[in-house]
Amino acid sequence: MHPTPPGTERAAAASRFLSTAAVLALACVVVAGCSGADQAASRPDHAARSTPAEDVPGPGVPKVENPLDVSRFRQNPCDALASGQVSDLLGGNVRAEPDPHGPGGPACGWFSQAQVVIVFPTVDKLGLTSIYRAKGGVYPFFLPLDPVAGYPVVAYGTDDPRARFGECTVALGTSDRETVDVSITQSPARKGDKDPCQSARDVAAQVLDNLRRG
């Protein structure tokens, strides 16, 4: 899978039925800040940078009081949602496609008239701090949402795709150094029925429940 070059991520989303690879590359761009020119640059703070423990959480970044181990879903990203949850979200005729070695981290995409992509980012060890540092820069769209069971959530992106595309990406902090990132695209028939960022938050809540159940 090749990262989507800068500026093409919205086009990839518009043709969302054509290529799972394009959608998961989009998730890398939006979730990790990847680019075709320099995939290694990923988020604003690259993993190669030495990051003292005191750097996280950064100023203004909510602390994750009860860290969760996401390793089992990193190994099998499509296990992040149960089959019944996927059916409830997307209906029938859903295509699930894992991308365990995606450029942004292990990922899984579920595709029908709508779509859900879940990524377990491995591009740095800064968790939500990486996203907060890019507020107003790499991520002009930045919207903190209500926490889920005490776990902080923020919507973010290179633009605000909600009204035009029925899309949103949110990051759920599972520890001070890790997130689970959820991207959703509403079906044409349902676009506008609900704020897509709230829908993405709802999906993140389901993933969180699955994590907490062990």
Short mmCIF file of C-alpha atoms in Angstrom, two decimals:
data_model
loop_
_atom_site.label_atom_id
_atom_site.label_comp_id
_atom_site.label_asym_id
_atom_site.label_seq_id
_atom_site.Cartn_x
_atom_site.Cartn_y
_atom_site.Cartn_z
CA MET A 1 0.00 0.00 0.00
CA HIS A 2 1.34 3.45 -0.92
CA PRO A 3 0.68 6.59 1.10
CA THR A 4 -1.68 9.08 -0.50
CA PRO A 5 0.21 12.21 -1.65
CA PRO A 6 -0.72 15.45 0.13
CA GLY A 7 -3.87 17.08 -1.21
CA THR A 8 -5.34 13.89 -2.63
CA GLU A 9 -6.89 12.44 0.50
CA ARG A 10 -10.35 13.91 -0.16
CA ALA A 11 -10.31 12.52 -3.71
CA ALA A 12 -9.48 9.10 -2.30
CA ALA A 13 -12.45 9.36 0.02
CA ALA A 14 -14.77 10.42 -2.78
CA SER A 15 -13.88 7.23 -4.65
CA ARG A 16 -14.24 5.15 -1.51
CA PHE A 17 -15.75 2.12 -3.27
CA LEU A 18 -12.81 1.71 -5.64
CA SER A 19 -9.90 0.76 -3.42
CA THR A 20 -9.43 -0.33 0.15
CA ALA A 21 -5.77 0.54 -0.20
CA ALA A 22 -6.67 4.14 -1.02
CA VAL A 23 -8.89 4.38 2.04
CA LEU A 24 -6.29 2.96 4.39
CA ALA A 25 -3.70 5.26 2.86
CA LEU A 26 -6.12 8.08 3.58
CA ALA A 27 -6.26 6.92 7.16
CA CYS A 28 -2.48 7.15 7.29
CA VAL A 29 -2.57 10.70 5.95
CA VAL A 30 -5.30 11.89 8.30
CA VAL A 31 -4.35 9.84 11.34
CA ALA A 32 -0.58 9.91 11.08
CA GLY A 33 0.19 12.88 8.88
CA CYS A 34 1.95 10.67 6.29
CA SER A 35 2.79 11.93 2.82
CA GLY A 36 3.99 10.39 -0.40
CA ALA A 37 7.14 12.52 -0.25
CA ASP A 38 8.17 11.44 3.23
CA GLN A 39 6.25 8.65 4.91
CA ALA A 40 8.77 8.60 7.75
CA ALA A 41 7.80 12.16 8.70
CA SER A 42 4.39 10.78 9.79
CA ARG A 43 3.08 12.78 12.76
CA PRO A 44 4.64 16.13 13.61
CA ASP A 45 6.94 14.42 16.15
CA HIS A 46 8.64 11.44 14.55
CA ALA A 47 9.22 8.20 16.46
CA ALA A 48 12.97 8.56 16.01
CA ARG A 49 12.94 11.62 18.24
CA SER A 50 13.96 10.92 21.82
CA THR A 51 10.94 11.76 23.97
CA PRO A 52 11.47 12.09 27.72
CA ALA A 53 8.64 10.74 29.84
CA GLU A 54 7.80 14.23 31.09
CA ASP A 55 6.89 15.29 27.54
CA VAL A 56 3.58 13.40 27.74
CA PRO A 57 0.97 14.42 28.22
CA GLY A 58 1.96 17.80 26.85
CA PRO A 59 0.49 21.15 27.93
CA GLY A 60 -3.29 21.13 27.70
CA VAL A 61 -3.43 17.43 26.76
CA PRO A 62 -5.80 15.35 28.91
CA LYS A 63 -4.09 12.62 30.87
CA VAL A 64 -5.21 9.01 30.49
CA GLU A 65 -5.62 7.89 34.07
CA ASN A 66 -6.19 4.17 33.41
CA PRO A 67 -4.03 3.00 30.49
CA LEU A 68 -5.22 0.09 28.37
CA ASP A 69 -3.17 -2.58 26.62
CA VAL A 70 -4.07 -2.56 22.89
CA SER A 71 -1.48 -5.13 21.80
CA ARG A 72 -3.98 -7.89 21.02
CA PHE A 73 -5.88 -5.64 18.60
CA ARG A 74 -2.63 -4.47 17.06
CA GLN A 75 -1.93 -8.11 16.24
CA ASN A 76 -5.45 -8.64 14.85
CA PRO A 77 -6.91 -5.21 14.03
CA CYS A 78 -10.17 -6.57 12.64
CA ASP A 79 -10.94 -7.98 16.09
CA ALA A 80 -11.45 -4.41 17.31
CA LEU A 81 -15.13 -4.72 16.37
CA ALA A 82 -17.25 -7.86 16.75
CA SER A 83 -19.16 -9.08 13.70
CA GLY A 84 -22.48 -8.12 15.28
CA GLN A 85 -21.22 -4.60 15.95
CA VAL A 86 -20.12 -4.27 12.34
CA SER A 87 -23.53 -5.44 11.10
CA ASP A 88 -25.28 -2.95 13.36
CA LEU A 89 -23.09 -0.16 12.05
CA LEU A 90 -22.99 -0.97 8.35
CA GLY A 91 -25.76 -3.46 7.62
CA GLY A 92 -25.24 -6.47 5.38
CA ASN A 93 -22.78 -7.14 2.56
CA VAL A 94 -19.86 -5.72 4.51
CA ARG A 95 -16.34 -6.31 3.26
CA ALA A 96 -13.66 -6.43 5.96
CA GLU A 97 -10.07 -5.88 4.88
CA PRO A 98 -7.19 -5.95 7.36
CA ASP A 99 -3.97 -4.02 6.83
CA PRO A 100 -1.76 -5.28 9.68
CA HIS A 101 1.35 -3.58 8.26
CA GLY A 102 -0.20 -0.27 7.24
CA PRO A 103 2.08 2.81 7.07
CA GLY A 104 0.20 4.44 9.93
CA GLY A 105 0.04 1.26 12.01
CA PRO A 106 -2.09 -1.90 12.05
CA ALA A 107 -5.52 -1.16 10.60
CA CYS A 108 -8.79 -2.70 9.51
CA GLY A 109 -11.42 -1.31 7.17
CA TRP A 110 -15.07 -2.34 6.84
CA PHE A 111 -16.83 -1.28 3.65
CA SER A 112 -20.41 -1.16 2.43
CA GLN A 113 -22.48 1.91 1.56
CA ALA A 114 -20.71 3.45 4.55
CA GLN A 115 -17.27 2.64 5.86
CA VAL A 116 -15.27 2.42 9.08
CA VAL A 117 -11.47 2.33 9.32
CA ILE A 118 -9.70 1.69 12.62
CA VAL A 119 -5.97 2.32 12.99
CA PHE A 120 -3.65 1.54 15.90
CA PRO A 121 -0.96 4.16 15.22
CA THR A 122 2.69 3.22 15.62
CA VAL A 123 4.24 6.34 14.06
CA ASP A 124 5.28 7.78 17.42
CA LYS A 125 4.90 7.24 21.15
CA LEU A 126 3.29 10.57 21.97
CA GLY A 127 -0.37 9.59 21.88
CA LEU A 128 -2.76 12.55 21.94
CA THR A 129 0.15 14.91 22.57
CA SER A 130 1.21 14.47 18.95
CA ILE A 131 -2.22 15.58 17.74
CA TYR A 132 -2.53 18.48 20.18
CA ARG A 133 0.87 19.82 19.08
CA ALA A 134 -0.37 19.90 15.48
CA LYS A 135 -3.53 21.86 16.38
CA GLY A 136 -3.92 24.78 13.99
CA GLY A 137 -0.96 23.59 11.92
CA VAL A 138 -0.98 20.17 10.30
CA TYR A 139 -4.48 19.73 11.70
CA PRO A 140 -6.53 22.93 11.20
CA PHE A 141 -9.63 20.93 12.10
CA PHE A 142 -9.40 20.13 15.81
CA LEU A 143 -12.42 19.40 17.98
CA PRO A 144 -12.25 17.86 21.47
CA LEU A 145 -15.26 15.64 22.15
CA ASP A 146 -16.78 14.33 25.35
CA PRO A 147 -14.61 11.60 26.91
CA VAL A 148 -15.73 7.99 26.67
CA ALA A 149 -15.80 6.42 30.14
CA GLY A 150 -13.08 8.84 31.19
CA TYR A 151 -10.90 8.28 28.10
CA PRO A 152 -10.25 11.49 26.12
CA VAL A 153 -11.37 11.84 22.50
CA VAL A 154 -10.53 14.45 19.88
CA ALA A 155 -11.62 14.83 16.25
CA TYR A 156 -8.99 16.18 13.89
CA GLY A 157 -7.93 16.46 10.28
CA THR A 158 -6.31 18.45 7.52
CA ASP A 159 -9.72 20.02 6.93
CA ASP A 160 -13.29 19.69 8.20
CA PRO A 161 -14.86 16.98 6.00
CA ARG A 162 -18.12 16.59 7.90
CA ALA A 163 -20.67 18.49 5.84
CA ARG A 164 -19.23 17.87 2.38
CA PHE A 165 -18.08 14.27 2.70
CA GLY A 166 -19.85 12.93 5.79
CA GLU A 167 -16.47 11.94 7.19
CA CYS A 168 -14.62 12.32 10.47
CA THR A 169 -11.54 10.92 12.18
CA VAL A 170 -11.25 10.76 15.96
CA ALA A 171 -8.46 9.66 18.27
CA LEU A 172 -9.25 7.94 21.54
CA GLY A 173 -6.42 8.10 24.07
CA THR A 174 -5.81 4.61 25.47
CA SER A 175 -2.68 5.73 27.33
CA ASP A 176 -0.55 8.87 27.41
CA ARG A 177 1.50 7.40 24.56
CA GLU A 178 -1.07 5.51 22.47
CA THR A 179 -4.36 6.10 20.70
CA VAL A 180 -6.96 4.19 18.74
CA ASP A 181 -8.01 6.21 15.70
CA VAL A 182 -11.39 5.77 14.02
CA SER A 183 -12.33 7.17 10.61
CA ILE A 184 -15.89 6.91 9.34
CA THR A 185 -17.63 7.84 6.11
CA GLN A 186 -21.41 8.01 6.20
CA SER A 187 -23.48 6.43 3.44
CA PRO A 188 -24.93 8.86 0.87
CA ALA A 189 -28.42 8.14 2.21
CA ARG A 190 -27.43 8.90 5.83
CA LYS A 191 -25.06 11.80 5.29
CA GLY A 192 -26.23 14.71 7.39
CA ASP A 193 -28.46 12.63 9.68
CA LYS A 194 -25.87 12.77 12.48
CA ASP A 195 -22.60 14.57 13.06
CA PRO A 196 -20.02 12.10 11.68
CA CYS A 197 -17.62 12.98 14.50
CA GLN A 198 -20.20 11.81 17.02
CA SER A 199 -20.65 8.65 14.96
CA ALA A 200 -16.89 8.07 14.98
CA ARG A 201 -16.87 8.67 18.74
CA ASP A 202 -19.61 6.03 19.11
CA VAL A 203 -17.49 3.53 17.20
CA ALA A 204 -14.49 4.38 19.36
CA ALA A 205 -16.67 3.70 22.41
CA GLN A 206 -17.43 0.21 21.08
CA VAL A 207 -13.74 -0.47 20.51
CA LEU A 208 -13.04 0.74 24.05
CA ASP A 209 -15.69 -1.61 25.45
CA ASN A 210 -14.10 -4.50 23.59
CA LEU A 211 -10.67 -3.57 24.93
CA ARG A 212 -11.90 -3.34 28.50
CA ARG A 213 -13.61 -6.72 28.30
CA GLY A 214 -10.23 -8.25 27.58
#
